[in-house]
PDB file of C-alpha atoms and ligand atoms in Angstrom:
ATOM      1  CA  MET A   1       0.000   0.000   0.000  1.00  0.00           C
ATOM      2  CA  SER A   2       1.558   3.246  -1.134  1.00  0.00           C
ATOM      3  CA  ILE A   3       1.983   6.112   1.319  1.00  0.00           C
ATOM      4  CA  PRO A   4      -0.492   8.800   0.208  1.00  0.00           C
ATOM      5  CA  ARG A   5       1.112  11.950  -1.129  1.00  0.00           C
ATOM      6  CA  PRO A   6      -0.383  14.911  -2.987  1.00  0.00           C
ATOM      7  CA  LEU A   7      -0.813  14.022  -6.652  1.00  0.00           C
ATOM      8  CA  THR A   8      -1.299  17.519  -7.916  1.00  0.00           C
ATOM      9  CA  SER A   9       0.774  20.609  -7.500  1.00  0.00           C
ATOM     10  CA  GLU A  10      -1.318  23.398  -8.873  1.00  0.00           C
ATOM     11  CA  ILE A  11      -0.499  25.849  -6.114  1.00  0.00           C
ATOM     12  CA  GLY A  12       3.061  27.033  -5.630  1.00  0.00           C
ATOM     13  CA  ALA A  13       6.126  25.738  -7.392  1.00  0.00           C
ATOM     14  CA  LEU A  14       6.579  22.672  -9.583  1.00  0.00           C
ATOM     15  CA  LYS A  15       7.432  19.456  -7.779  1.00  0.00           C
ATOM     16  CA  LEU A  16      10.645  18.211  -9.362  1.00  0.00           C
ATOM     17  CA  SER A  17      12.790  15.148  -8.961  1.00  0.00           C
ATOM     18  CA  GLU A  18      15.961  16.308 -10.714  1.00  0.00           C
ATOM     19  CA  ILE A  19      17.504  18.501 -13.386  1.00  0.00           C
ATOM     20  CA  PHE A  20      20.476  17.160 -15.303  1.00  0.00           C
ATOM     21  CA  TYR A  21      22.383  17.341 -18.560  1.00  0.00           C
ATOM     22  CA  SER A  22      22.727  14.161 -20.588  1.00  0.00           C
ATOM     23  CA  LEU A  23      22.170  12.544 -23.963  1.00  0.00           C
ATOM     24  CA  GLN A  24      18.641  11.682 -24.973  1.00  0.00           C
ATOM     25  CA  GLY A  25      18.572   7.940 -24.399  1.00  0.00           C
ATOM     26  CA  GLU A  26      15.413   6.997 -26.279  1.00  0.00           C
ATOM     27  CA  GLY A  27      13.197   7.874 -29.204  1.00  0.00           C
ATOM     28  CA  ILE A  28      13.903   9.731 -32.427  1.00  0.00           C
ATOM     29  CA  ASP A  29      16.541  12.080 -30.998  1.00  0.00           C
ATOM     30  CA  VAL A  30      18.587   9.396 -29.304  1.00  0.00           C
ATOM     31  CA  GLY A  31      22.131  10.602 -28.659  1.00  0.00           C
ATOM     32  CA  LYS A  32      21.257  14.302 -28.679  1.00  0.00           C
ATOM     33  CA  PRO A  33      22.648  16.413 -25.800  1.00  0.00           C
ATOM     34  CA  ALA A  34      19.808  17.894 -23.775  1.00  0.00           C
ATOM     35  CA  VAL A  35      18.872  19.263 -20.421  1.00  0.00           C
ATOM     36  CA  PHE A  36      16.367  17.063 -18.607  1.00  0.00           C
ATOM     37  CA  ILE A  37      13.770  18.375 -16.196  1.00  0.00           C
ATOM     38  CA  ARG A  38      12.361  15.391 -14.361  1.00  0.00           C
ATOM     39  CA  THR A  39       9.086  16.103 -12.619  1.00  0.00           C
ATOM     40  CA  ALA A  40       8.098  14.190  -9.523  1.00  0.00           C
ATOM     41  CA  LEU A  41       4.898  12.133  -9.050  1.00  0.00           C
ATOM     42  CA  CYS A  42       3.161   9.670 -11.337  1.00  0.00           C
ATOM     43  CA  ASN A  43      -0.430   8.510 -11.723  1.00  0.00           C
ATOM     44  CA  LEU A  44       0.723   4.956 -12.583  1.00  0.00           C
ATOM     45  CA  SER A  45       3.063   2.495 -10.842  1.00  0.00           C
ATOM     46  CA  CYS A  46       4.593   0.312 -13.543  1.00  0.00           C
ATOM     47  CA  ILE A  47       6.290  -2.780 -12.190  1.00  0.00           C
ATOM     48  CA  TRP A  48       9.472  -2.208 -14.222  1.00  0.00           C
ATOM     49  CA  CYS A  49       9.597   1.585 -13.787  1.00  0.00           C
ATOM     50  CA  ASP A  50      13.208   2.803 -13.777  1.00  0.00           C
ATOM     51  CA  THR A  51      12.348   6.071 -12.031  1.00  0.00           C
ATOM     52  CA  LYS A  52      10.514   4.801  -8.961  1.00  0.00           C
ATOM     53  CA  TYR A  53      12.239   7.507  -6.948  1.00  0.00           C
ATOM     54  CA  THR A  54       9.730   9.937  -8.508  1.00  0.00           C
ATOM     55  CA  TRP A  55       6.669   8.252  -6.989  1.00  0.00           C
ATOM     56  CA  ASP A  56       7.308   5.150  -4.860  1.00  0.00           C
ATOM     57  CA  TRP A  57       7.210   6.494  -1.312  1.00  0.00           C
ATOM     58  CA  ASN A  58       7.304   3.006   0.178  1.00  0.00           C
ATOM     59  CA  HIS A  59      10.901   2.689  -0.986  1.00  0.00           C
ATOM     60  CA  TYR A  60      12.060   6.294  -1.414  1.00  0.00           C
ATOM     61  CA  ASP A  61      11.918   9.285   0.890  1.00  0.00           C
ATOM     62  CA  TYR A  62       9.580  11.926  -0.519  1.00  0.00           C
ATOM     63  CA  ASP A  63      11.290  14.729   1.384  1.00  0.00           C
ATOM     64  CA  LYS A  64      14.684  13.784  -0.034  1.00  0.00           C
ATOM     65  CA  GLU A  65      13.536  13.060  -3.569  1.00  0.00           C
ATOM     66  CA  VAL A  66      11.145  15.929  -4.258  1.00  0.00           C
ATOM     67  CA  SER A  67      12.017  19.594  -4.358  1.00  0.00           C
ATOM     68  CA  GLU A  68       9.772  22.493  -5.232  1.00  0.00           C
ATOM     69  CA  MET A  69      11.126  25.009  -7.707  1.00  0.00           C
ATOM     70  CA  THR A  70       9.700  28.123  -9.282  1.00  0.00           C
ATOM     71  CA  VAL A  71      10.008  28.752 -13.001  1.00  0.00           C
ATOM     72  CA  PRO A  72      12.783  31.386 -12.587  1.00  0.00           C
ATOM     73  CA  GLU A  73      14.719  28.939 -10.378  1.00  0.00           C
ATOM     74  CA  ILE A  74      14.389  26.189 -12.993  1.00  0.00           C
ATOM     75  CA  GLN A  75      15.323  28.564 -15.784  1.00  0.00           C
ATOM     76  CA  GLU A  76      18.408  29.673 -13.876  1.00  0.00           C
ATOM     77  CA  GLN A  77      19.530  26.055 -13.332  1.00  0.00           C
ATOM     78  CA  ILE A  78      19.081  24.921 -16.916  1.00  0.00           C
ATOM     79  CA  SER A  79      20.814  28.017 -18.313  1.00  0.00           C
ATOM     80  CA  ARG A  80      24.061  26.559 -16.900  1.00  0.00           C
ATOM     81  CA  PHE A  81      24.019  23.901 -19.603  1.00  0.00           C
ATOM     82  CA  ASP A  82      25.116  24.640 -23.142  1.00  0.00           C
ATOM     83  CA  THR A  83      22.014  23.387 -24.939  1.00  0.00           C
ATOM     84  CA  LYS A  84      18.684  24.662 -26.198  1.00  0.00           C
ATOM     85  CA  HIS A  85      17.146  21.183 -26.237  1.00  0.00           C
ATOM     86  CA  CYS A  86      14.986  20.490 -23.207  1.00  0.00           C
ATOM     87  CA  ILE A  87      13.274  17.235 -22.280  1.00  0.00           C
ATOM     88  CA  ILE A  88      10.562  17.323 -19.666  1.00  0.00           C
ATOM     89  CA  THR A  89      10.133  13.847 -18.273  1.00  0.00           C
ATOM     90  CA  GLY A  90       8.903  12.151 -15.127  1.00  0.00           C
ATOM     91  CA  GLY A  91       7.208  10.618 -13.322  1.00  0.00           C
ATOM     92  CA  GLU A  92       4.269  11.937 -15.278  1.00  0.00           C
ATOM     93  CA  PRO A  93       4.715  15.629 -16.180  1.00  0.00           C
ATOM     94  CA  LEU A  94       1.062  16.195 -17.096  1.00  0.00           C
ATOM     95  CA  ILE A  95      -0.023  15.647 -13.496  1.00  0.00           C
ATOM     96  CA  GLN A  96       1.243  19.192 -12.951  1.00  0.00           C
ATOM     97  CA  GLN A  97       0.158  20.592 -16.262  1.00  0.00           C
ATOM     98  CA  MET A  98      -1.316  23.839 -14.975  1.00  0.00           C
ATOM     99  CA  LYS A  99       2.049  24.736 -13.470  1.00  0.00           C
ATOM    100  CA  LEU A 100       3.818  23.383 -16.528  1.00  0.00           C
ATOM    101  CA  VAL A 101       2.249  26.072 -18.722  1.00  0.00           C
ATOM    102  CA  SER A 102       4.356  28.859 -17.239  1.00  0.00           C
ATOM    103  CA  LEU A 103       7.527  26.748 -17.458  1.00  0.00           C
ATOM    104  CA  LEU A 104       6.813  25.832 -21.089  1.00  0.00           C
ATOM    105  CA  SER A 105       6.053  29.441 -21.944  1.00  0.00           C
ATOM    106  CA  SER A 106       9.337  30.518 -20.380  1.00  0.00           C
ATOM    107  CA  LEU A 107      11.294  27.805 -22.219  1.00  0.00           C
ATOM    108  CA  LYS A 108       9.842  28.819 -25.589  1.00  0.00           C
ATOM    109  CA  SER A 109      10.575  32.503 -24.849  1.00  0.00           C
ATOM    110  CA  ASN A 110      14.176  31.436 -24.334  1.00  0.00           C
ATOM    111  CA  ASP A 111      14.311  29.528 -27.650  1.00  0.00           C
ATOM    112  CA  TYR A 112      14.325  25.983 -26.311  1.00  0.00           C
ATOM    113  CA  PHE A 113      13.105  23.021 -28.351  1.00  0.00           C
ATOM    114  CA  VAL A 114      10.846  21.235 -25.880  1.00  0.00           C
ATOM    115  CA  GLU A 115      10.058  17.536 -25.753  1.00  0.00           C
ATOM    116  CA  VAL A 116       7.556  16.240 -23.213  1.00  0.00           C
ATOM    117  CA  GLU A 117       7.448  12.582 -22.212  1.00  0.00           C
ATOM    118  CA  THR A 118       4.116  11.223 -21.044  1.00  0.00           C
ATOM    119  CA  ASN A 119       2.446   7.887 -20.378  1.00  0.00           C
ATOM    120  CA  GLY A 120      -0.528   8.887 -22.535  1.00  0.00           C
ATOM    121  CA  THR A 121      -3.199   8.725 -19.850  1.00  0.00           C
ATOM    122  CA  ILE A 122      -3.699  12.447 -19.192  1.00  0.00           C
ATOM    123  CA  LEU A 123      -5.071  14.789 -21.831  1.00  0.00           C
ATOM    124  CA  PRO A 124      -2.937  17.921 -22.241  1.00  0.00           C
ATOM    125  CA  SER A 125      -4.674  21.284 -22.177  1.00  0.00           C
ATOM    126  CA  ASP A 126      -4.583  23.570 -25.221  1.00  0.00           C
ATOM    127  CA  MET A 127      -2.268  25.866 -23.261  1.00  0.00           C
ATOM    128  CA  VAL A 128       0.257  23.076 -22.792  1.00  0.00           C
ATOM    129  CA  GLU A 129      -0.132  21.833 -26.353  1.00  0.00           C
ATOM    130  CA  ARG A 130       0.808  25.138 -27.944  1.00  0.00           C
ATOM    131  CA  PHE A 131       4.239  25.215 -26.281  1.00  0.00           C
ATOM    132  CA  VAL A 132       5.290  21.591 -26.886  1.00  0.00           C
ATOM    133  CA  ASP A 133       7.487  20.818 -29.900  1.00  0.00           C
ATOM    134  CA  ARG A 134       7.369  17.060 -29.547  1.00  0.00           C
ATOM    135  CA  TRP A 135       5.411  14.531 -27.536  1.00  0.00           C
ATOM    136  CA  ASN A 136       7.076  11.253 -26.604  1.00  0.00           C
ATOM    137  CA  VAL A 137       4.084   9.146 -25.651  1.00  0.00           C
ATOM    138  CA  SER A 138       4.643   5.791 -24.006  1.00  0.00           C
ATOM    139  CA  PRO A 139       1.354   3.897 -23.568  1.00  0.00           C
ATOM    140  CA  LYS A 140       1.703   1.073 -21.083  1.00  0.00           C
ATOM    141  CA  LEU A 141       1.059  -2.572 -21.883  1.00  0.00           C
ATOM    142  CA  GLN A 142      -0.054  -5.478 -19.743  1.00  0.00           C
ATOM    143  CA  ASN A 143       3.631  -6.067 -18.910  1.00  0.00           C
ATOM    144  CA  SER A 144       3.530  -2.895 -16.758  1.00  0.00           C
ATOM    145  CA  SER A 145       1.059  -4.572 -14.361  1.00  0.00           C
ATOM    146  CA  ILE A 146      -1.217  -1.528 -14.680  1.00  0.00           C
ATOM    147  CA  SER A 147      -4.886  -2.396 -15.206  1.00  0.00           C
ATOM    148  CA  LYS A 148      -6.314  -1.889 -18.702  1.00  0.00           C
ATOM    149  CA  LEU A 149      -8.758   0.652 -17.314  1.00  0.00           C
ATOM    150  CA  ASN A 150      -5.917   2.804 -16.010  1.00  0.00           C
ATOM    151  CA  ARG A 151      -3.378   2.314 -18.781  1.00  0.00           C
ATOM    152  CA  GLU A 152      -5.582   2.623 -21.861  1.00  0.00           C
ATOM    153  CA  VAL A 153      -7.377   5.961 -21.822  1.00  0.00           C
ATOM    154  CA  LYS A 154      -9.266   6.083 -25.112  1.00  0.00           C
ATOM    155  CA  ALA A 155      -9.596   9.867 -25.392  1.00  0.00           C
ATOM    156  CA  CYS A 156      -5.868  10.333 -24.776  1.00  0.00           C
ATOM    157  CA  LEU A 157      -4.729   7.700 -27.217  1.00  0.00           C
ATOM    158  CA  GLU A 158      -7.053   9.094 -29.890  1.00  0.00           C
ATOM    159  CA  TYR A 159      -5.701  12.579 -29.175  1.00  0.00           C
ATOM    160  CA  PHE A 160      -2.061  11.580 -29.554  1.00  0.00           C
ATOM    161  CA  ALA A 161      -2.799   9.296 -32.520  1.00  0.00           C
ATOM    162  CA  ASN A 162      -3.977  12.385 -34.390  1.00  0.00           C
ATOM    163  CA  ASN A 163      -1.257  14.712 -33.123  1.00  0.00           C
ATOM    164  CA  SER A 164       1.473  15.246 -35.716  1.00  0.00           C
ATOM    165  CA  LYS A 165       3.962  16.140 -32.956  1.00  0.00           C
ATOM    166  CA  ALA A 166       3.522  12.814 -31.169  1.00  0.00           C
ATOM    167  CA  TYR A 167       5.654   9.680 -31.407  1.00  0.00           C
ATOM    168  CA  ILE A 168       4.270   6.576 -29.746  1.00  0.00           C
ATOM    169  CA  LYS A 169       6.803   4.360 -27.996  1.00  0.00           C
ATOM    170  CA  PHE A 170       6.036   0.873 -26.729  1.00  0.00           C
ATOM    171  CA  VAL A 171       8.320  -0.812 -24.199  1.00  0.00           C
ATOM    172  CA  ILE A 172       8.639  -4.474 -25.167  1.00  0.00           C
ATOM    173  CA  CYS A 173       9.504  -7.116 -22.558  1.00  0.00           C
ATOM    174  CA  THR A 174       8.801 -10.306 -24.510  1.00  0.00           C
ATOM    175  CA  ARG A 175       7.606 -11.344 -27.969  1.00  0.00           C
ATOM    176  CA  SER A 176       4.157 -11.938 -26.531  1.00  0.00           C
ATOM    177  CA  ASP A 177       3.786  -8.153 -26.026  1.00  0.00           C
ATOM    178  CA  LEU A 178       3.667  -7.673 -29.770  1.00  0.00           C
ATOM    179  CA  SER A 179       0.095  -8.871 -30.297  1.00  0.00           C
ATOM    180  CA  GLU A 180      -1.094  -6.294 -27.754  1.00  0.00           C
ATOM    181  CA  VAL A 181       0.901  -3.597 -29.564  1.00  0.00           C
ATOM    182  CA  MET A 182      -0.639  -4.595 -32.925  1.00  0.00           C
ATOM    183  CA  THR A 183      -4.113  -4.442 -31.411  1.00  0.00           C
ATOM    184  CA  LEU A 184      -3.501  -0.914 -30.129  1.00  0.00           C
ATOM    185  CA  ILE A 185      -2.003   0.189 -33.446  1.00  0.00           C
ATOM    186  CA  GLU A 186      -5.078  -1.028 -35.329  1.00  0.00           C
ATOM    187  CA  LYS A 187      -7.600   0.203 -32.775  1.00  0.00           C
ATOM    188  CA  TYR A 188      -6.223   3.762 -32.657  1.00  0.00           C
ATOM    189  CA  MET A 189      -4.992   3.801 -36.267  1.00  0.00           C
ATOM    190  CA  LEU A 190      -1.504   4.767 -35.135  1.00  0.00           C
ATOM    191  CA  LYS A 191       0.711   5.833 -38.033  1.00  0.00           C
ATOM    192  CA  ARG A 192       3.548   3.389 -38.516  1.00  0.00           C
ATOM    193  CA  GLU A 193       6.171   6.099 -39.126  1.00  0.00           C
ATOM    194  CA  ARG A 194       5.394   7.431 -35.643  1.00  0.00           C
ATOM    195  CA  ILE A 195       5.668   4.104 -33.845  1.00  0.00           C
ATOM    196  CA  ILE A 196       8.778   3.225 -31.862  1.00  0.00           C
ATOM    197  CA  LEU A 197       9.520  -0.142 -30.286  1.00  0.00           C
ATOM    198  CA  MET A 198      11.986  -0.125 -27.425  1.00  0.00           C
ATOM    199  CA  PRO A 199      13.356  -3.139 -25.521  1.00  0.00           C
ATOM    200  CA  GLU A 200      12.827  -3.241 -21.779  1.00  0.00           C
ATOM    201  CA  GLY A 201      15.975  -4.087 -19.851  1.00  0.00           C
ATOM    202  CA  ASN A 202      18.392  -2.952 -17.187  1.00  0.00           C
ATOM    203  CA  SER A 203      21.554  -4.402 -18.695  1.00  0.00           C
ATOM    204  CA  ALA A 204      23.282  -3.977 -22.036  1.00  0.00           C
ATOM    205  CA  VAL A 205      23.108  -7.735 -22.646  1.00  0.00           C
ATOM    206  CA  GLU A 206      19.358  -7.829 -22.124  1.00  0.00           C
ATOM    207  CA  VAL A 207      18.723  -4.740 -24.275  1.00  0.00           C
ATOM    208  CA  LEU A 208      20.912  -5.985 -27.126  1.00  0.00           C
ATOM    209  CA  GLU A 209      19.374  -9.457 -27.097  1.00  0.00           C
ATOM    210  CA  LYS A 210      15.860  -8.031 -27.393  1.00  0.00           C
ATOM    211  CA  SER A 211      16.973  -5.443 -29.958  1.00  0.00           C
ATOM    212  CA  LYS A 212      18.018  -8.218 -32.321  1.00  0.00           C
ATOM    213  CA  TRP A 213      14.543  -9.670 -32.730  1.00  0.00           C
ATOM    214  CA  LEU A 214      12.856  -6.278 -32.427  1.00  0.00           C
ATOM    215  CA  ALA A 215      14.988  -5.008 -35.321  1.00  0.00           C
ATOM    216  CA  GLU A 216      13.525  -7.704 -37.569  1.00  0.00           C
ATOM    217  CA  ILE A 217       9.990  -6.728 -36.615  1.00  0.00           C
ATOM    218  CA  CYS A 218      10.695  -3.021 -37.157  1.00  0.00           C
ATOM    219  CA  LEU A 219      12.116  -3.735 -40.605  1.00  0.00           C
ATOM    220  CA  LYS A 220       9.097  -5.827 -41.537  1.00  0.00           C
ATOM    221  CA  LYS A 221       6.481  -3.381 -40.214  1.00  0.00           C
ATOM    222  CA  GLY A 222       8.183  -0.031 -40.901  1.00  0.00           C
ATOM    223  CA  TYR A 223       8.442   0.976 -37.242  1.00  0.00           C
ATOM    224  CA  ARG A 224      11.424   2.647 -35.572  1.00  0.00           C
ATOM    225  CA  LEU A 225      13.646   0.793 -33.132  1.00  0.00           C
ATOM    226  CA  SER A 226      14.839   2.748 -30.129  1.00  0.00           C
ATOM    227  CA  ILE A 227      17.790   1.494 -28.183  1.00  0.00           C
ATOM    228  CA  ARG A 228      18.198   2.481 -24.530  1.00  0.00           C
ATOM    229  CA  LEU A 229      21.379   4.499 -24.823  1.00  0.00           C
ATOM    230  CA  HIS A 230      21.599   5.223 -21.098  1.00  0.00           C
ATOM    231  CA  THR A 231      21.479   1.473 -20.357  1.00  0.00           C
ATOM    232  CA  LEU A 232      24.144   0.661 -22.934  1.00  0.00           C
ATOM    233  CA  VAL A 233      26.490   3.488 -21.954  1.00  0.00           C
ATOM    234  CA  TRP A 234      25.831   4.048 -18.258  1.00  0.00           C
ATOM    235  CA  SER A 235      24.116   0.766 -17.297  1.00  0.00           C
ATOM    236  CA  GLY A 236      20.979   2.759 -16.521  1.00  0.00           C
ATOM    237  CA  LEU A 237      22.670   4.524 -13.591  1.00  0.00           C
ATOM    238  CA  ARG A 238      20.879   7.579 -12.297  1.00  0.00           C
ATOM    239  CA  ALA A 239      22.338  10.872 -13.551  1.00  0.00           C
ATOM    240  CA  LYS A 240      24.459  12.775 -11.023  1.00  0.00           C
TER     241      LYS A 240
HETATM  242  S1  LIG B   1       4.277   5.843 -16.221  1.00  0.00           S
HETATM  243 FE1  LIG B   1       6.498   6.058 -16.407  1.00  0.00          FE
HETATM  244  S2  LIG B   1       7.157   7.080 -14.525  1.00  0.00           S
HETATM  245 FE2  LIG B   1       5.074   6.353 -14.181  1.00  0.00          FE
HETATM  246  S3  LIG B   1       5.359   4.368 -13.195  1.00  0.00           S
HETATM  247 FE3  LIG B   1       5.142   3.970 -15.405  1.00  0.00          FE
HETATM  248  S4  LIG B   1       7.251   3.945 -16.185  1.00  0.00           S
HETATM  249 FE4  LIG B   1       7.308   4.915 -14.145  1.00  0.00          FE
END
């Protein structure tokens, strides 16, 4: 049973987990230097989540892991890094979307290209949408252990399926996940050039083994294959 914590942060500063400079590890910009703003809190609790420190208060200390920062404070921190590519990730950033609007507005005023990573279960507001350059949407599968009711939000998946800024990334654990992926692709008419398959795994060996058979499927279907660069290079270690 998870320790209850506030899920929303619409008053005051944004609840953040960390800010760091690294290479984009996934998706279509893999390898690109970027500043990451990792928001705290998530509305899901995927069994294989690699950022449990953003939401799992049974195993992590909320007071140590979460800090509240205003937009000027965030802007000041990220300006230390020599990049105009910003990735807002989580946790689930859209939990705090009202607060996110002012951050996004500030980032665009300062000429950042802004990617937002989301689990595709929360509909973004029009205010958020106008400031986002790219959506990295990662709908969860049965392998996440999240119930279908909570992981498959029809209105959200339809929204992102018809959003030309959105790429849809599926995390694949085993070959048996693929039939579920195909069902979702057909059901929501996801465009194949915007579909990314990514192997789940915490070690380079595991990621490379899965990448071999995923590569064949991507070639056959016309999907993209995303490696997990951070796992291959840094063994998935948390950024310092
Ligand atoms: S949606 Fe993402 S951050 Fe949230 S539990 Fe699942 S993998 Fe972790």
